[in-house]
PDB file of C-alpha atoms in Angstrom:
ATOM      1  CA  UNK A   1       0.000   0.000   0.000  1.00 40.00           C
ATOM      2  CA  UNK A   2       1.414   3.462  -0.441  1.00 40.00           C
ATOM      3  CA  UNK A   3       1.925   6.149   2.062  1.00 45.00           C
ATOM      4  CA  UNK A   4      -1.075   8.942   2.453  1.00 41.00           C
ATOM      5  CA  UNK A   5       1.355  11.496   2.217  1.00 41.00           C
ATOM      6  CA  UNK A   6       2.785  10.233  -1.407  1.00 44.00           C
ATOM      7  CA  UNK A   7       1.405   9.503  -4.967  1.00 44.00           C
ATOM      8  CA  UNK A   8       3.178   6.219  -6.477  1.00 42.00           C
ATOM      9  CA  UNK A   9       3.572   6.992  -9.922  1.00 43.00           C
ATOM     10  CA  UNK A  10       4.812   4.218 -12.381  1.00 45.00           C
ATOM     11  CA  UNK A  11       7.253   5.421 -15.267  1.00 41.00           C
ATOM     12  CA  UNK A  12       5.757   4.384 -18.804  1.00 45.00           C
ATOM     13  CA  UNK A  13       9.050   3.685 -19.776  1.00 45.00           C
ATOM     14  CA  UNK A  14      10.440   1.219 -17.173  1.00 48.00           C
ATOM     15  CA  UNK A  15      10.480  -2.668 -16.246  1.00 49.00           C
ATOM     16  CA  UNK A  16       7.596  -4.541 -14.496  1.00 51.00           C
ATOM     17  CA  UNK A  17      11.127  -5.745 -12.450  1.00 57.00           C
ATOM     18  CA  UNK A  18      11.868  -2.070 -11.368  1.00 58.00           C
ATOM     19  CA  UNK A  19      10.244  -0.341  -8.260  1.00 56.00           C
ATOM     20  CA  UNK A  20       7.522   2.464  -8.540  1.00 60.00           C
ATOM     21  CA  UNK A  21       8.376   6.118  -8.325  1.00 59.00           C
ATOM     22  CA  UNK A  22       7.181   7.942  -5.664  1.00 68.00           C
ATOM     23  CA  UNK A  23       6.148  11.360  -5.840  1.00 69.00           C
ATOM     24  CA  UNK A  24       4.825  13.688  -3.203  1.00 76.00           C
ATOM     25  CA  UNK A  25       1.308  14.931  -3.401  1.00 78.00           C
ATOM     26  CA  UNK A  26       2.151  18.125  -3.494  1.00 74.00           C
ATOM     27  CA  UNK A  27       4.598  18.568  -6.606  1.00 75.00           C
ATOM     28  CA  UNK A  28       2.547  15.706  -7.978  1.00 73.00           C
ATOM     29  CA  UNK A  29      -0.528  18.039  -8.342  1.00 79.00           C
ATOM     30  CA  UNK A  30       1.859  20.848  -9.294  1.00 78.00           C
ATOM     31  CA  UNK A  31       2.863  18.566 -12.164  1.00 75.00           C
ATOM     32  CA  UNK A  32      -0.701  18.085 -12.692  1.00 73.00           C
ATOM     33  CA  UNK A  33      -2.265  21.938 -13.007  1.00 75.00           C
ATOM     34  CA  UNK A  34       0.505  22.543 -15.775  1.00 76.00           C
ATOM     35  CA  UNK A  35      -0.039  19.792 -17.357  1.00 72.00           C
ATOM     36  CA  UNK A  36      -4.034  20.669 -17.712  1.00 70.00           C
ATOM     37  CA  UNK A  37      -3.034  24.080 -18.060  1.00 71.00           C
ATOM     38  CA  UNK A  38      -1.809  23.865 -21.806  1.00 71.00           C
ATOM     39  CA  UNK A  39      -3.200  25.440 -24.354  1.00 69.00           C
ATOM     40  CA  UNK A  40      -4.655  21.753 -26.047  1.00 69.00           C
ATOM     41  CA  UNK A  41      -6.727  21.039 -22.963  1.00 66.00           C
ATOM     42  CA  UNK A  42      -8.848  24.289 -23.363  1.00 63.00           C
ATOM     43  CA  UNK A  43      -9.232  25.042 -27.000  1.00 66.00           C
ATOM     44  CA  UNK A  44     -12.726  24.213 -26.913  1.00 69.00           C
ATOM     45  CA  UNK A  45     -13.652  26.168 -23.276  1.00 69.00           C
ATOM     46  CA  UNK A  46     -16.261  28.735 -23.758  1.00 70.00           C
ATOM     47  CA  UNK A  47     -15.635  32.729 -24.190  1.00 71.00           C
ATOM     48  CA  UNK A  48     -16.121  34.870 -21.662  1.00 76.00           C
ATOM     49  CA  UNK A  49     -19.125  36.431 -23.068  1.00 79.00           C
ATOM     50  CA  UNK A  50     -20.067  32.850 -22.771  1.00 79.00           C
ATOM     51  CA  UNK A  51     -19.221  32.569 -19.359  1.00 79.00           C
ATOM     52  CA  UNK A  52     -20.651  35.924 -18.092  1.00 83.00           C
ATOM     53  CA  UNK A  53     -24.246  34.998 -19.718  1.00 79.00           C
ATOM     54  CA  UNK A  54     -23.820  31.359 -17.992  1.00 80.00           C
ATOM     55  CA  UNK A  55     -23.170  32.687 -14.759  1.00 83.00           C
ATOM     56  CA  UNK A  56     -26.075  35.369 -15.019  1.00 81.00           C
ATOM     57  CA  UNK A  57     -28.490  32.573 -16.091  1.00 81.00           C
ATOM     58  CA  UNK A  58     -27.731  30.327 -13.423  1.00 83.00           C
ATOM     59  CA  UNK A  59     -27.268  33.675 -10.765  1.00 81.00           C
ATOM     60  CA  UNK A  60     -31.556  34.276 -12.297  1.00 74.00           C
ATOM     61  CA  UNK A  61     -32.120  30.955 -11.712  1.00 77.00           C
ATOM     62  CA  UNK A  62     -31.278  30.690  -8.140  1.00 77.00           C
ATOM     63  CA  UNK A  63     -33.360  33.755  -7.664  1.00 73.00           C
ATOM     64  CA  UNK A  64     -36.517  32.412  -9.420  1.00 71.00           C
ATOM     65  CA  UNK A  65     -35.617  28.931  -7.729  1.00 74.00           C
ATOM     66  CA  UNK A  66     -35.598  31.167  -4.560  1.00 73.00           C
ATOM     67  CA  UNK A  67     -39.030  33.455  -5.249  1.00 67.00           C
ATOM     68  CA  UNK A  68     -40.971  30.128  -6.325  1.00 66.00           C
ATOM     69  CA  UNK A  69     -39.979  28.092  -2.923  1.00 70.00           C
ATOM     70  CA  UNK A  70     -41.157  31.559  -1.178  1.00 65.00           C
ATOM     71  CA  UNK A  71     -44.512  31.556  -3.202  1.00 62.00           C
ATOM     72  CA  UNK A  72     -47.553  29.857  -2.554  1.00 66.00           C
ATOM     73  CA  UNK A  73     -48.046  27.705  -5.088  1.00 62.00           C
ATOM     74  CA  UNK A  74     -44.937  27.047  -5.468  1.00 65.00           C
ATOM     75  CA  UNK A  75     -43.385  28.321  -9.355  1.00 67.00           C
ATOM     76  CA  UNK A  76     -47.043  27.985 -10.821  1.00 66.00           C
ATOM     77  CA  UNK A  77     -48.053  30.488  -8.049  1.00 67.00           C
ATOM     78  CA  UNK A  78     -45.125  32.763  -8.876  1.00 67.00           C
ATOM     79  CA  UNK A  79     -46.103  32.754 -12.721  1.00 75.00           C
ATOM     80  CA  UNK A  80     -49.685  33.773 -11.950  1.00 69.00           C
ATOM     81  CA  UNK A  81     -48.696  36.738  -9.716  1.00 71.00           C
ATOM     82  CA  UNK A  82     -46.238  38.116 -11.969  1.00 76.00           C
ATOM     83  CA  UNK A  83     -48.858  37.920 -14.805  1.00 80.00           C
ATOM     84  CA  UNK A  84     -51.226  39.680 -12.117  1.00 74.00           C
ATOM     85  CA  UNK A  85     -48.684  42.456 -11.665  1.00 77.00           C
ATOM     86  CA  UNK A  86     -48.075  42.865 -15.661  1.00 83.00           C
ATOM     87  CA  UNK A  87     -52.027  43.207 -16.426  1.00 81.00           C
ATOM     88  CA  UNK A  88     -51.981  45.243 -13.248  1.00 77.00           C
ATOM     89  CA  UNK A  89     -48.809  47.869 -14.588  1.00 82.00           C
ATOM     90  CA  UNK A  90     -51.149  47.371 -18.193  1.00 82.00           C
ATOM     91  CA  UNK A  91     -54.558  48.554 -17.266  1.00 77.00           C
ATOM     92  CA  UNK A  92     -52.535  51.756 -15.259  1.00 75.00           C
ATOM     93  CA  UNK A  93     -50.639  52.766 -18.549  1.00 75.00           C
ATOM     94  CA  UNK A  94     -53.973  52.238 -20.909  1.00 74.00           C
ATOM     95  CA  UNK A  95     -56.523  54.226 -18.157  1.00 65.00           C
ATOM     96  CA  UNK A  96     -53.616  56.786 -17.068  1.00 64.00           C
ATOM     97  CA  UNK A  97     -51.208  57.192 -20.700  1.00 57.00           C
ATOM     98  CA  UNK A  98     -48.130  58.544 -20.470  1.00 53.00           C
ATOM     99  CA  UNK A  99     -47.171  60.325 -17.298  1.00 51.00           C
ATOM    100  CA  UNK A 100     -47.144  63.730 -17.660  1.00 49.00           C
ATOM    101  CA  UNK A 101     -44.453  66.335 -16.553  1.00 48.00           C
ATOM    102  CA  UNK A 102     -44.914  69.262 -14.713  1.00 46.00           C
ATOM    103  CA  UNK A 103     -43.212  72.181 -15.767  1.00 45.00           C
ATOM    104  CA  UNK A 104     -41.788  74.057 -12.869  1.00 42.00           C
ATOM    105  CA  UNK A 105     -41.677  77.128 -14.577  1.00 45.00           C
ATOM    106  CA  UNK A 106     -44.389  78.490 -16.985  1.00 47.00           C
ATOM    107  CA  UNK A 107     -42.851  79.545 -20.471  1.00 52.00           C
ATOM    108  CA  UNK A 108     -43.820  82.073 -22.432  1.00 55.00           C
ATOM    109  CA  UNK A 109     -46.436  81.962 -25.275  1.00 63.00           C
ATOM    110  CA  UNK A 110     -44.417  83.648 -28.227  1.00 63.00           C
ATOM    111  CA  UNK A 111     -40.518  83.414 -29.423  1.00 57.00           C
ATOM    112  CA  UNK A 112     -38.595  86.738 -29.713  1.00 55.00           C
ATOM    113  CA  UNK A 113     -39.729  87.278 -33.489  1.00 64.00           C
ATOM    114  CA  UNK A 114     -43.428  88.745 -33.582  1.00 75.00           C
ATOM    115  CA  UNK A 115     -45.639  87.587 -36.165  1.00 86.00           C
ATOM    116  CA  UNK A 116     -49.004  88.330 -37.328  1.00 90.00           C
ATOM    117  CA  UNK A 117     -52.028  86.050 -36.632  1.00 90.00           C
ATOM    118  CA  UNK A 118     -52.230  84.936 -40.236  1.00 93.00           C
ATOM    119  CA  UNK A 119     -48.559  84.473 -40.027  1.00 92.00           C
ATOM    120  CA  UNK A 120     -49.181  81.715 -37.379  1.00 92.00           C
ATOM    121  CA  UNK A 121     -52.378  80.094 -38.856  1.00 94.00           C
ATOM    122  CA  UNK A 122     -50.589  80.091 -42.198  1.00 93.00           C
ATOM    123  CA  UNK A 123     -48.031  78.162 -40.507  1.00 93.00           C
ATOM    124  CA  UNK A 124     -50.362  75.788 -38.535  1.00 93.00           C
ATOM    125  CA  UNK A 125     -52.072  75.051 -41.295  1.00 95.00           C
ATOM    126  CA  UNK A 126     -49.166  73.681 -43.054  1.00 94.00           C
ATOM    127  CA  UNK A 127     -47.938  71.543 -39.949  1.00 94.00           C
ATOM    128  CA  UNK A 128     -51.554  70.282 -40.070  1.00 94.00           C
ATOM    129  CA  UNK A 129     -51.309  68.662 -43.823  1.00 95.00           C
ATOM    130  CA  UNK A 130     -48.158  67.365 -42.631  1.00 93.00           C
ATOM    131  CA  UNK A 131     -49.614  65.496 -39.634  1.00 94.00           C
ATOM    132  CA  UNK A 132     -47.465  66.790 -37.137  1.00 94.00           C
ATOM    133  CA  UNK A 133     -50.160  68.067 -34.694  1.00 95.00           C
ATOM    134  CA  UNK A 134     -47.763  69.170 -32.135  1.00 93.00           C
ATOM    135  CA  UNK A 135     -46.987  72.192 -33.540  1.00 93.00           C
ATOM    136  CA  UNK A 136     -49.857  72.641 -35.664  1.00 94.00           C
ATOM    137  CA  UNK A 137     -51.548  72.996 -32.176  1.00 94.00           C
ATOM    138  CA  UNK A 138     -48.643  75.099 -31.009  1.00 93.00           C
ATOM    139  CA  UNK A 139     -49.148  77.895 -33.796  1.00 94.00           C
ATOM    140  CA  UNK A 140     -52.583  77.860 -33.963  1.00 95.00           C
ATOM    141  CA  UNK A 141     -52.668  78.874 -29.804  1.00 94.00           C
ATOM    142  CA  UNK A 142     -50.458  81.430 -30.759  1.00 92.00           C
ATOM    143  CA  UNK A 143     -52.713  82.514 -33.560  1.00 93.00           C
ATOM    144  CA  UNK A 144     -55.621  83.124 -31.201  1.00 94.00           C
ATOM    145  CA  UNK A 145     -53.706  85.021 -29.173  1.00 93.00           C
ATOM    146  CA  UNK A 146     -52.139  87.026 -31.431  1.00 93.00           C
ATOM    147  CA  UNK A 147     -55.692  87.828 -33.164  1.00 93.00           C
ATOM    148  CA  UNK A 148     -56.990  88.971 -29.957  1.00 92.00           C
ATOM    149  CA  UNK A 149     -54.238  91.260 -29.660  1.00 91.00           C
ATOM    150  CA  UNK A 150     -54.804  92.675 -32.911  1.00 92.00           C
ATOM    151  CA  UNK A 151     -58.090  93.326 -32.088  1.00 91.00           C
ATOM    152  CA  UNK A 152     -56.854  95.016 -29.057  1.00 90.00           C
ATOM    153  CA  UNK A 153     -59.278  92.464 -26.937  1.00 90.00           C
ATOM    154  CA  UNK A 154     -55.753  91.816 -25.068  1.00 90.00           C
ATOM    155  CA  UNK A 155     -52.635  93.875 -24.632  1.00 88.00           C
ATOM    156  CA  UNK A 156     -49.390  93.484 -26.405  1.00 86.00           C
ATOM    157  CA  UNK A 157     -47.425  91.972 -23.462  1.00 83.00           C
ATOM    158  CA  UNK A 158     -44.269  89.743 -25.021  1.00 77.00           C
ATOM    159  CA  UNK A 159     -44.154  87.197 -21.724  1.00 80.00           C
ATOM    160  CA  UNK A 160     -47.604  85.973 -21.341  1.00 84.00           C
ATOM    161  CA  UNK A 161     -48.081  82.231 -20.783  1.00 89.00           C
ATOM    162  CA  UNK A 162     -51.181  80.618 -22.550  1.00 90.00           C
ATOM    163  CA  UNK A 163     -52.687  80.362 -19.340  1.00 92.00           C
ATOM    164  CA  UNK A 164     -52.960  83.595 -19.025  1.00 91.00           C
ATOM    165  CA  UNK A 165     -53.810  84.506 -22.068  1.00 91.00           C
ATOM    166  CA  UNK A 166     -56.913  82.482 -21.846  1.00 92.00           C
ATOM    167  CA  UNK A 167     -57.644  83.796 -18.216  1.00 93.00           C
ATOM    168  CA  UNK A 168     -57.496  87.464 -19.676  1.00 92.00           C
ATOM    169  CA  UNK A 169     -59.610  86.714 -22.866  1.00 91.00           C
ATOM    170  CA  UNK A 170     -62.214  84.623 -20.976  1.00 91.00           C
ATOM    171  CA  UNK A 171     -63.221  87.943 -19.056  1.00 91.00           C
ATOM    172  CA  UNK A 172     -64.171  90.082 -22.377  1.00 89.00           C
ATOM    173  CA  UNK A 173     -65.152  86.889 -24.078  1.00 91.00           C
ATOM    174  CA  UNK A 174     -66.856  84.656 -20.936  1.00 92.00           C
ATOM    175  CA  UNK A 175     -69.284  82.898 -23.514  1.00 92.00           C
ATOM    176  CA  UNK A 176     -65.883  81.256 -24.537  1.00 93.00           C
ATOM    177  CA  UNK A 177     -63.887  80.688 -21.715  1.00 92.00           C
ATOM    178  CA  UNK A 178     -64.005  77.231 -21.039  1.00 94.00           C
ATOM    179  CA  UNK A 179     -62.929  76.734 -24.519  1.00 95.00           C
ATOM    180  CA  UNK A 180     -60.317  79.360 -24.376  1.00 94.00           C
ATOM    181  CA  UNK A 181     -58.746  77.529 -20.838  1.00 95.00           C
ATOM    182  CA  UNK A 182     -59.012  73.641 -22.314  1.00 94.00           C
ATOM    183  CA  UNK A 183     -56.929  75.192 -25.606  1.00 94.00           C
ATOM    184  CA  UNK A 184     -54.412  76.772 -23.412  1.00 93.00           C
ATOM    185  CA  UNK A 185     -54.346  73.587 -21.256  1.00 94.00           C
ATOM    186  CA  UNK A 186     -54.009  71.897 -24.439  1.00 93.00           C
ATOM    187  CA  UNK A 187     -51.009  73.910 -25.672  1.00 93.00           C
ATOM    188  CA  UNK A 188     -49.327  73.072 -22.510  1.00 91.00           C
ATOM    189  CA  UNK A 189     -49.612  69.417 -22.297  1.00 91.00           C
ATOM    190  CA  UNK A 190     -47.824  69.521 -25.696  1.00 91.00           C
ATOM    191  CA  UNK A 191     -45.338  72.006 -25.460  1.00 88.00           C
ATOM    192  CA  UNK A 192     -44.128  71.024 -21.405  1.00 86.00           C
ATOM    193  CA  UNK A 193     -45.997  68.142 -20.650  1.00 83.00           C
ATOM    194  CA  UNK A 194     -44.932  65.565 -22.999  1.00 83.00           C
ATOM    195  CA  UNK A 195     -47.777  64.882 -24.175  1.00 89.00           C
ATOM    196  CA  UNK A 196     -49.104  63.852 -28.356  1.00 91.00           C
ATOM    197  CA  UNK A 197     -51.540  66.139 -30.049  1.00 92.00           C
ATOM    198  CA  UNK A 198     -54.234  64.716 -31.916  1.00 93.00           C
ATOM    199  CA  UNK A 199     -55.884  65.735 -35.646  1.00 94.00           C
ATOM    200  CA  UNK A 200     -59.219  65.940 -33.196  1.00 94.00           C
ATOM    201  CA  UNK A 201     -57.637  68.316 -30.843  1.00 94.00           C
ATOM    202  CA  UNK A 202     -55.623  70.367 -33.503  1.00 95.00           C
ATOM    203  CA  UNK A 203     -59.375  71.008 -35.239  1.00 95.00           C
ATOM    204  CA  UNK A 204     -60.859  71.707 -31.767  1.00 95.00           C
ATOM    205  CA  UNK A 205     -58.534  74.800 -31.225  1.00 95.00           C
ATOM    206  CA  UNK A 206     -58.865  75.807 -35.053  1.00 94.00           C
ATOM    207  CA  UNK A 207     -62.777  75.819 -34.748  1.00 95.00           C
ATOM    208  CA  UNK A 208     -62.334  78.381 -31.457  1.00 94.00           C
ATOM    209  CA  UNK A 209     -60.285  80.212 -33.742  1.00 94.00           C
ATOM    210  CA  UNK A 210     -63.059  80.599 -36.243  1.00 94.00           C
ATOM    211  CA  UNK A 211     -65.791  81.222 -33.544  1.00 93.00           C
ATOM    212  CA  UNK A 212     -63.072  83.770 -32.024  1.00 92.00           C
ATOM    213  CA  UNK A 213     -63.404  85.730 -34.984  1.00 90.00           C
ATOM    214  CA  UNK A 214     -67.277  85.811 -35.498  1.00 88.00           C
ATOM    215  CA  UNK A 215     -67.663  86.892 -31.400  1.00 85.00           C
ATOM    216  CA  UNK A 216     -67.923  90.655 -30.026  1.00 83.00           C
ATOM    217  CA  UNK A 217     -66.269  91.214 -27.167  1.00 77.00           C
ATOM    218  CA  UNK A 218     -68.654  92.049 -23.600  1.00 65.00           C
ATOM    219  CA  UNK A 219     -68.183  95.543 -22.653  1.00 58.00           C
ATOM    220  CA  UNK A 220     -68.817  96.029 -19.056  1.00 53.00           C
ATOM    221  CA  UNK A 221     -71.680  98.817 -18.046  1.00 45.00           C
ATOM    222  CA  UNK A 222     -69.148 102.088 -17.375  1.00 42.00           C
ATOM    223  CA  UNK A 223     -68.045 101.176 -21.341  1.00 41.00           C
ATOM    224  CA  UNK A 224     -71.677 100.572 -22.333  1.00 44.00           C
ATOM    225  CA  UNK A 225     -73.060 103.983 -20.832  1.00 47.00           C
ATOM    226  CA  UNK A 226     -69.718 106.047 -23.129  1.00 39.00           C
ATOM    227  CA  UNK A 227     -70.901 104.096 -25.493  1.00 40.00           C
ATOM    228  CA  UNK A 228     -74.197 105.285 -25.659  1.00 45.00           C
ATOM    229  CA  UNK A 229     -73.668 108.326 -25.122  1.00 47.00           C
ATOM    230  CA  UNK A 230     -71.249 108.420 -27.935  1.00 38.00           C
ATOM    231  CA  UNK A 231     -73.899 107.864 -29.927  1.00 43.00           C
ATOM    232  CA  UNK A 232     -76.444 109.993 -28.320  1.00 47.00           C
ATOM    233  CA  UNK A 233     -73.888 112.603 -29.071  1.00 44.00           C
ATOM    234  CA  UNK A 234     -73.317 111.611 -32.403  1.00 40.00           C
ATOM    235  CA  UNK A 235     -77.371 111.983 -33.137  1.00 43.00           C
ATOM    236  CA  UNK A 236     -77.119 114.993 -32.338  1.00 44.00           C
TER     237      UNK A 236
END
């Protein structure tokens, strides 16, 4: 028998008549790890891209191994609930759409180069036959507001938000100001929120336009009265 502490090792080349060789376990399994070390040995051994995507399979393994033993049901139950949560996350996106982001600071209405309301609808127009609502919507918004201010219904004032805009015109034209805050609500959601105009909502805001332009404005009673008696005077 040989010795725990030693490897007998036979030489290929020798006698049946001649004694083994013994070699230590140590350099013996020295001798060993260079021999399997060469090049020949590991010519078919997988890449490391290989090797990386093997260990992160078998690390997601041990986790769903780990989530289904921790499940009721064991991985059947595990299945289910993760479909749950997916028609869950579904019916959220489909009722709620894409979230919307707050601006945290309004932005102004107009760029720095003033142009005339039929300037802007000119231009809306042609986003429109192009399909790209967005800014069809955009220049159409700025077309109302513009118009208004031509009319002198507003005042020319260079850093007014849509918002207010609509908030102004609403109190000389209150028959339209719902219409006039859902457009400027509108031009918001697509120009800060993040949100997709629609050919629907585009024709919404160009049919205020229209209506915009067939409206008088509401005079309240001191301008009534002058202008009366404007015309009283006038008679005369």
């Amino acid at each position: 028998m040989l010795r725990a502490t030693d490897t007998a090792v036979h030489a290929s080349g020798g006698s049946g008549d001649e004694p083994p060789v013994t070699i230590p376990r140590g350099p013996a399994r020295e001798a060993a790890r260079r021999e399997l070390s060469k090049r020949m040995y590991h010519e078919n051994d997988p890449g490391l891209f290989q090797r990386a995507l093997d260990a992160f399979w078998n690390w997601l393994g041990r986790v769903f191994n780990s989530a289904a033993s921790a499940t009721p049901g064991g991985t059947v139950g595990l299945i289910v609930v993760v479909l749950f949560v997916v028609a869950v996350l579904a019916a959220l996106w489909w009722r709620l759409g894409t979230p919307r982001r707050q601006p945290s600071t309004a932005t102004v209405l107009f760029d720095d180069r003033p142009r005339s309301a039929a300037e802007h609808r000119s231009t809306a127009e042609a986003h429109a036959a192009e399909g790209h609502w967005n800014q069809a919507v955009q220049e159409r918004m700025r077309a109302i507001v513009r118009a208004l201010e031509e009319r002198t219904l507003l005042d020319v004032r260079p850093g007014r938000t849509a918002d207010e805009a609509a908030a102004e015109a609403g109190r000389t034209l209150p028959a339209h100001t719902d219409r006039l805050r859902a457009a400027a609500h509108e031009f918001d959601d697509v120009t800060y929120g993040g949100r997709r105009a629609t050919q629907q909502s585009y024709h919404r805001i160009a049919e205020l336009d229209r209506d915009l332009e067939r409206t008088r404005p509401a005079l309240d009673h001191s301008t009534a009265n002058t202008a009366h008696r404007t015309r009283q005077g006038a008679a005369q």
